[in-house]
Short mmCIF file of C-alpha atoms in Angstrom, two decimals:
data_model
loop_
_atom_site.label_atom_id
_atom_site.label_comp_id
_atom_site.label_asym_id
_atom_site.label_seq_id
_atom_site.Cartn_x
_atom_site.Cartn_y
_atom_site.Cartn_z
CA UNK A 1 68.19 100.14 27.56
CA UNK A 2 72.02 99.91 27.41
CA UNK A 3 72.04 103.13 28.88
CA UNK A 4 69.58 102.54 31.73
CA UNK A 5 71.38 99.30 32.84
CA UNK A 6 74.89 101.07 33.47
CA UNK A 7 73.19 103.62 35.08
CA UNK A 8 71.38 101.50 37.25
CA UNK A 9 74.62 99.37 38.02
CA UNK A 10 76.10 102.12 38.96
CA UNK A 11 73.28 103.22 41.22
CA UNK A 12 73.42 99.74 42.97
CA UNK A 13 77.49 100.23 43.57
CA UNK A 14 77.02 103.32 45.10
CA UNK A 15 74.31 102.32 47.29
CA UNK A 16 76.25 98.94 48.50
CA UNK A 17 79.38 101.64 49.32
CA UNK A 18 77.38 103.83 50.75
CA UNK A 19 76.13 101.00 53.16
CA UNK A 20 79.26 99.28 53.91
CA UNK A 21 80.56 103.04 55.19
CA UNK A 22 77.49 103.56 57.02
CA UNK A 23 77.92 100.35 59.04
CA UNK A 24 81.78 100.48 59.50
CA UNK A 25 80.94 104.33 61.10
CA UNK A 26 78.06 103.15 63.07
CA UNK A 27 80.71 100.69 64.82
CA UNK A 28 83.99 103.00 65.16
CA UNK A 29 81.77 106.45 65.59
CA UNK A 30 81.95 105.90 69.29
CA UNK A 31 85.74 106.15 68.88
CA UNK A 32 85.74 108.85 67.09
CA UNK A 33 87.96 107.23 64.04
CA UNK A 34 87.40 108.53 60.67
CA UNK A 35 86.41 105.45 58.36
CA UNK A 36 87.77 105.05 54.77
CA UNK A 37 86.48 102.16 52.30
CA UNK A 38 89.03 100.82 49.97
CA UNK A 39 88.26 98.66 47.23
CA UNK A 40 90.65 95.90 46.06
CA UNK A 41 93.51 96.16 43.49
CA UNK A 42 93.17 92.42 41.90
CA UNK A 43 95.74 91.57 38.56
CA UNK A 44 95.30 88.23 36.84
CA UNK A 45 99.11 88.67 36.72
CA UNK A 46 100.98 89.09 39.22
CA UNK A 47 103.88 91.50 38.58
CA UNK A 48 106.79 91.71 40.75
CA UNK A 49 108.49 95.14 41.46
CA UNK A 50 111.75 95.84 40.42
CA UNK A 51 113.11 95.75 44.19
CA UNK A 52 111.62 92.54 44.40
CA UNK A 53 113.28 91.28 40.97
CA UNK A 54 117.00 92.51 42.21
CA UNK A 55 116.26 90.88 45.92
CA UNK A 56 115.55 87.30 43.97
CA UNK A 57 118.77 87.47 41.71
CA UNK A 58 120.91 88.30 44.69
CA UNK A 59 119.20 85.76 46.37
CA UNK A 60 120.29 83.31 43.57
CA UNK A 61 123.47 84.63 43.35
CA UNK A 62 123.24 86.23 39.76
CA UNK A 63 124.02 89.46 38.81
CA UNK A 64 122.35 91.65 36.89
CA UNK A 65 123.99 92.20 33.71
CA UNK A 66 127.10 95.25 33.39
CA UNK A 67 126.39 97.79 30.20
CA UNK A 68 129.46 99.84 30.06
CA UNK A 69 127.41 102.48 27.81
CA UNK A 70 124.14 102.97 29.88
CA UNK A 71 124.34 106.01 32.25
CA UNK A 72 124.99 105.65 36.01
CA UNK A 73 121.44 105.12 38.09
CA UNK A 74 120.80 107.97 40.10
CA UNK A 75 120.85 106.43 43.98
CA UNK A 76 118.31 109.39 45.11
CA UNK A 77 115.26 108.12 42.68
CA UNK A 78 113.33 105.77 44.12
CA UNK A 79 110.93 103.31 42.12
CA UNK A 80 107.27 103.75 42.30
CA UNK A 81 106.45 101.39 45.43
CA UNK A 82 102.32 100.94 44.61
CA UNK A 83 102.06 97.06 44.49
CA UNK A 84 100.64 95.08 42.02
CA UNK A 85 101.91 97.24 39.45
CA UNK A 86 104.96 97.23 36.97
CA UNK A 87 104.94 100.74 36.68
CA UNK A 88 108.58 102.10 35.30
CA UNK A 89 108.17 105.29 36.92
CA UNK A 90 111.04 106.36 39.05
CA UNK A 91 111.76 109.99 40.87
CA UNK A 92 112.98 111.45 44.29
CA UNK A 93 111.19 110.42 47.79
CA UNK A 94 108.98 113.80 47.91
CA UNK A 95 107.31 113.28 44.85
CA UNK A 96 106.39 109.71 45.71
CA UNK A 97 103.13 110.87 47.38
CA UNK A 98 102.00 113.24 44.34
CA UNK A 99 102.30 109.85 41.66
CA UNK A 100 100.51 108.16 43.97
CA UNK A 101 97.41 110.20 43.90
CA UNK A 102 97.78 111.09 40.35
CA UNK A 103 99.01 108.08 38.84
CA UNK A 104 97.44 104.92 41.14
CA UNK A 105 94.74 107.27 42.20
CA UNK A 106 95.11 106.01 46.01
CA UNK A 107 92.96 108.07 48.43
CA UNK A 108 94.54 109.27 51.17
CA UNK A 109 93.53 110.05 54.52
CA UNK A 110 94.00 112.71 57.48
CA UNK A 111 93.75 111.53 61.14
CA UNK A 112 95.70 110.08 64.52
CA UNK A 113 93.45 107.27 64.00
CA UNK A 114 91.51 105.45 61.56
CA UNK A 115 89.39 102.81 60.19
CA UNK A 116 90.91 100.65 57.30
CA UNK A 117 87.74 99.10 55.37
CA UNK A 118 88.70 96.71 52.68
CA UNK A 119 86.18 94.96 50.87
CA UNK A 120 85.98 91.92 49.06
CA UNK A 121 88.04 89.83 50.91
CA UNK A 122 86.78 86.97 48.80
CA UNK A 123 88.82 87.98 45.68
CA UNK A 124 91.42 85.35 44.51
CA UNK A 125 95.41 86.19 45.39
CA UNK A 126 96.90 87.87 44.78
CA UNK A 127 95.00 91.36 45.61
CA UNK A 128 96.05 94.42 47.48
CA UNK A 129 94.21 96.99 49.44
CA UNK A 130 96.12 100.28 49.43
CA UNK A 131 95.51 103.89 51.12
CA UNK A 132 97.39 107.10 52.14
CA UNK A 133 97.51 107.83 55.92
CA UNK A 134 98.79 111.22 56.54
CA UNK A 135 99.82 112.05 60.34
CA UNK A 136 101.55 113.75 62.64
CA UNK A 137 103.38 115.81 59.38
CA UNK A 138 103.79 112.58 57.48
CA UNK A 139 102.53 110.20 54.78
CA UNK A 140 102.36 106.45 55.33
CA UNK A 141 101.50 103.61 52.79
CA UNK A 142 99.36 100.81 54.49
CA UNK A 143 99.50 97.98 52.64
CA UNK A 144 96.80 95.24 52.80
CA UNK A 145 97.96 92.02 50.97
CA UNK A 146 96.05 89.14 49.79
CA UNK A 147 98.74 86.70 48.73
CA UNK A 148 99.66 82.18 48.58
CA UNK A 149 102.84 81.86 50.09
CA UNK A 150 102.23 78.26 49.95
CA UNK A 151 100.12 77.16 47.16
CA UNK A 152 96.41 76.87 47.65
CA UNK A 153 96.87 78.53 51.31
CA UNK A 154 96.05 82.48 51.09
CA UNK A 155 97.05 84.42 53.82
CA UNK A 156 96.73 88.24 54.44
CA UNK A 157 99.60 90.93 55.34
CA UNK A 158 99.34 93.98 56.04
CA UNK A 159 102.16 96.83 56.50
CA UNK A 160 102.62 100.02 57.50
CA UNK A 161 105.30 101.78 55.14
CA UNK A 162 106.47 105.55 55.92
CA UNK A 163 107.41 107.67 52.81
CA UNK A 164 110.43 108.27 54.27
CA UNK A 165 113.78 107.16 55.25
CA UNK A 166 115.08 104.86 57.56
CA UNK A 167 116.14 107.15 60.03
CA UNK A 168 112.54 108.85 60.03
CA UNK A 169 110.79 105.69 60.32
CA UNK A 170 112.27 104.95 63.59
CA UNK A 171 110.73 107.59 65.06
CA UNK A 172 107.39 106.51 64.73
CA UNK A 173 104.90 103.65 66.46
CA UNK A 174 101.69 102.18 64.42
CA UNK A 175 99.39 99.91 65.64
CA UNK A 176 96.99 97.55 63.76
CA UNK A 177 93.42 96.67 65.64
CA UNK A 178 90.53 94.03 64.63
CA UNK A 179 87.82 94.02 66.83
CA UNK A 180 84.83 92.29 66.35
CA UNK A 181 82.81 89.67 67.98
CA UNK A 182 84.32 90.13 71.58
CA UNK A 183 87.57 88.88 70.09
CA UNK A 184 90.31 91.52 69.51
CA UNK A 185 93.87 91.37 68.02
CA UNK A 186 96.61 93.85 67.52
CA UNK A 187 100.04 94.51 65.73
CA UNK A 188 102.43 96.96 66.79
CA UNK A 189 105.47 97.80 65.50
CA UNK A 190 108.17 100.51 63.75
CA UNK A 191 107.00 101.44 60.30
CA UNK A 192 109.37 100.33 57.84
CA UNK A 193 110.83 102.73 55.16
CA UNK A 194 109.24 103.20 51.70
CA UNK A 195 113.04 103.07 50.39
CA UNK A 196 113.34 99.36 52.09
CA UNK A 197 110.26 97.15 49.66
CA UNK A 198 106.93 96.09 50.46
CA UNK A 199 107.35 92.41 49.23
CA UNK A 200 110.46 91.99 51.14
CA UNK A 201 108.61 92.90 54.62
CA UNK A 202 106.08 90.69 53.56
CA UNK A 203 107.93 87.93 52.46
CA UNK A 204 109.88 88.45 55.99
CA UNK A 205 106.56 88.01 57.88
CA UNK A 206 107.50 91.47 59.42
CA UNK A 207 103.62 92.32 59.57
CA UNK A 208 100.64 91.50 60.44
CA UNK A 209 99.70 88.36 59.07
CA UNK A 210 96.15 86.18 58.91
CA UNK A 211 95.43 82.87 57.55
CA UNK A 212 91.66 82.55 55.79
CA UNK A 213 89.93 81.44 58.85
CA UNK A 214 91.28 84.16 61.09
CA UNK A 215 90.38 86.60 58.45
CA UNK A 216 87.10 85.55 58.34
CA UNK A 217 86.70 85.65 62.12
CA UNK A 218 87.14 89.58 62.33
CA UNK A 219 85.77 89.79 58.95
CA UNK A 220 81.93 91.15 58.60
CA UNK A 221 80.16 90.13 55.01
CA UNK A 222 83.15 89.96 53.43
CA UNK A 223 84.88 92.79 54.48
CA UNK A 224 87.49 93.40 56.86
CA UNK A 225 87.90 96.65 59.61
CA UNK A 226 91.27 97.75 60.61
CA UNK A 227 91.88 99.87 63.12
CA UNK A 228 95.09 102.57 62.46
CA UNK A 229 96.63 104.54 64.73
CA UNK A 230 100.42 105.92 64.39
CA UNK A 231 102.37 107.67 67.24
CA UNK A 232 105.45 108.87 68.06
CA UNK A 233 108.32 105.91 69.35
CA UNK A 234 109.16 106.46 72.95
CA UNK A 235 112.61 106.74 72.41
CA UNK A 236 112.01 110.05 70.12
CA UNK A 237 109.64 111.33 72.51
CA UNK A 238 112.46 111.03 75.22
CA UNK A 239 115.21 112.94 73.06
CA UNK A 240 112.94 115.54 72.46
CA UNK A 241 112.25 116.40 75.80
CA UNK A 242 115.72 116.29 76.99
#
């Protein structure tokens, strides 16, 4: 019986996924946009990154502590960046994408443009909805955020991070789309660098951002559609054909 019931369960999770794509391609198949449904990352416990940590102290002025006897912190390793997670991991920018996949299992996806379908917009905050977007030779990190920056008042961000630096970010456009109900709303902006943190662009309000009742305006039985598509910044376009 024990075994039946999981088995069933599990039957009944794969056939609500299975719908949710089904309806999510039947709307964007016209467009020709490759659909991806990502589940929710929800922790009981918030844990902040280490970025974020170090961007509080210097906010309050205090230092972290000097040890004379503890070897010198490579600058080039960069600290895992998948929210949500205190993972101590820590190793150069063009492995980031490989403990991703392995590590935080995040799907990622191929495509100029895509559908972002996160589910279970319901869940308490803080929650995250993460996937891989590769495109146009290289990966970004979108970010989907359920989060109280005032207490008792969720609101939803969502990012667009390049794993990349600085310098390559500004070469790129991405545009966030909900469209639903004859009502349509779009982000555009520069991607923001993987080295820079996710909780400071959100805490910035650099991003898309939705209250609760917005959310649930573009928002179809309980899940939300995002529209993705990443191009190349004008200004790049121009150098290159000069």
């Amino acid at each position: 019986m024990l075994f039946f019931t999981q088995c069933f369960g599990a039957v009944l999770d794969l056939i609500h996924l299975r719908f949710q794509h089904y309806k999510a391609k039947r709307v964007f198949s016209a467009a020709g946009q490759l659909v991806c449904v990502v589940n929710p990352t929800h922790s009981l416990k918030y844990a902040p990154t280490r970025c974020a940590a170090a961007q509080a102290s210097a906010e309050q002025g205090i230092l972290p502590p000097c040890h004379h006897h503890e070897a010198v912190h490579d600058p080039q390793l960069v600290p895992c960046t998948c929210p949500l997670f205190s993972c101590p991991w820590e190793g150069h920018l063009e492995v980031v994408v490989s403990h991703l996949r392995q590590t935080h299992r995040i799907n990622i996806l191929q495509g100029a443009e895509i559908v972002f379908l996160a589910t279970d917009m319901h869940l308490p905050a803080p929650t995250d909805w993460i996937i891989m977007h590769s495109c146009l030779g290289h990966q970004f990190l979108l970010v989907l955020r359920k989060q109280e920056k005032y207490e008792g008042h969720p609101q939803f961000f969502a990012t667009m991070m390049l794993i990349g630096t600085p310098t390559q970010a500004n070469n790129f456009t991405y545009r966030l789309e909900l469209n639903r109900n004859q009502r349509r709303l779009k982000w555009e902006a520069t991607p923001r660098s993987i080295l820079e943190c996710v909780d400071s662009v959100i805490s910035d309000g650099d991003c898309l951002v939705l209250n609760t009742s917005l959310a649930q305006l573009f928002s179809d039985n309980g899940s939300l559609a995002i529209g993705i598509a990443i191009t190349t910044s004008k200004v790049h376009s121009s150098e290159a054909e000069m």
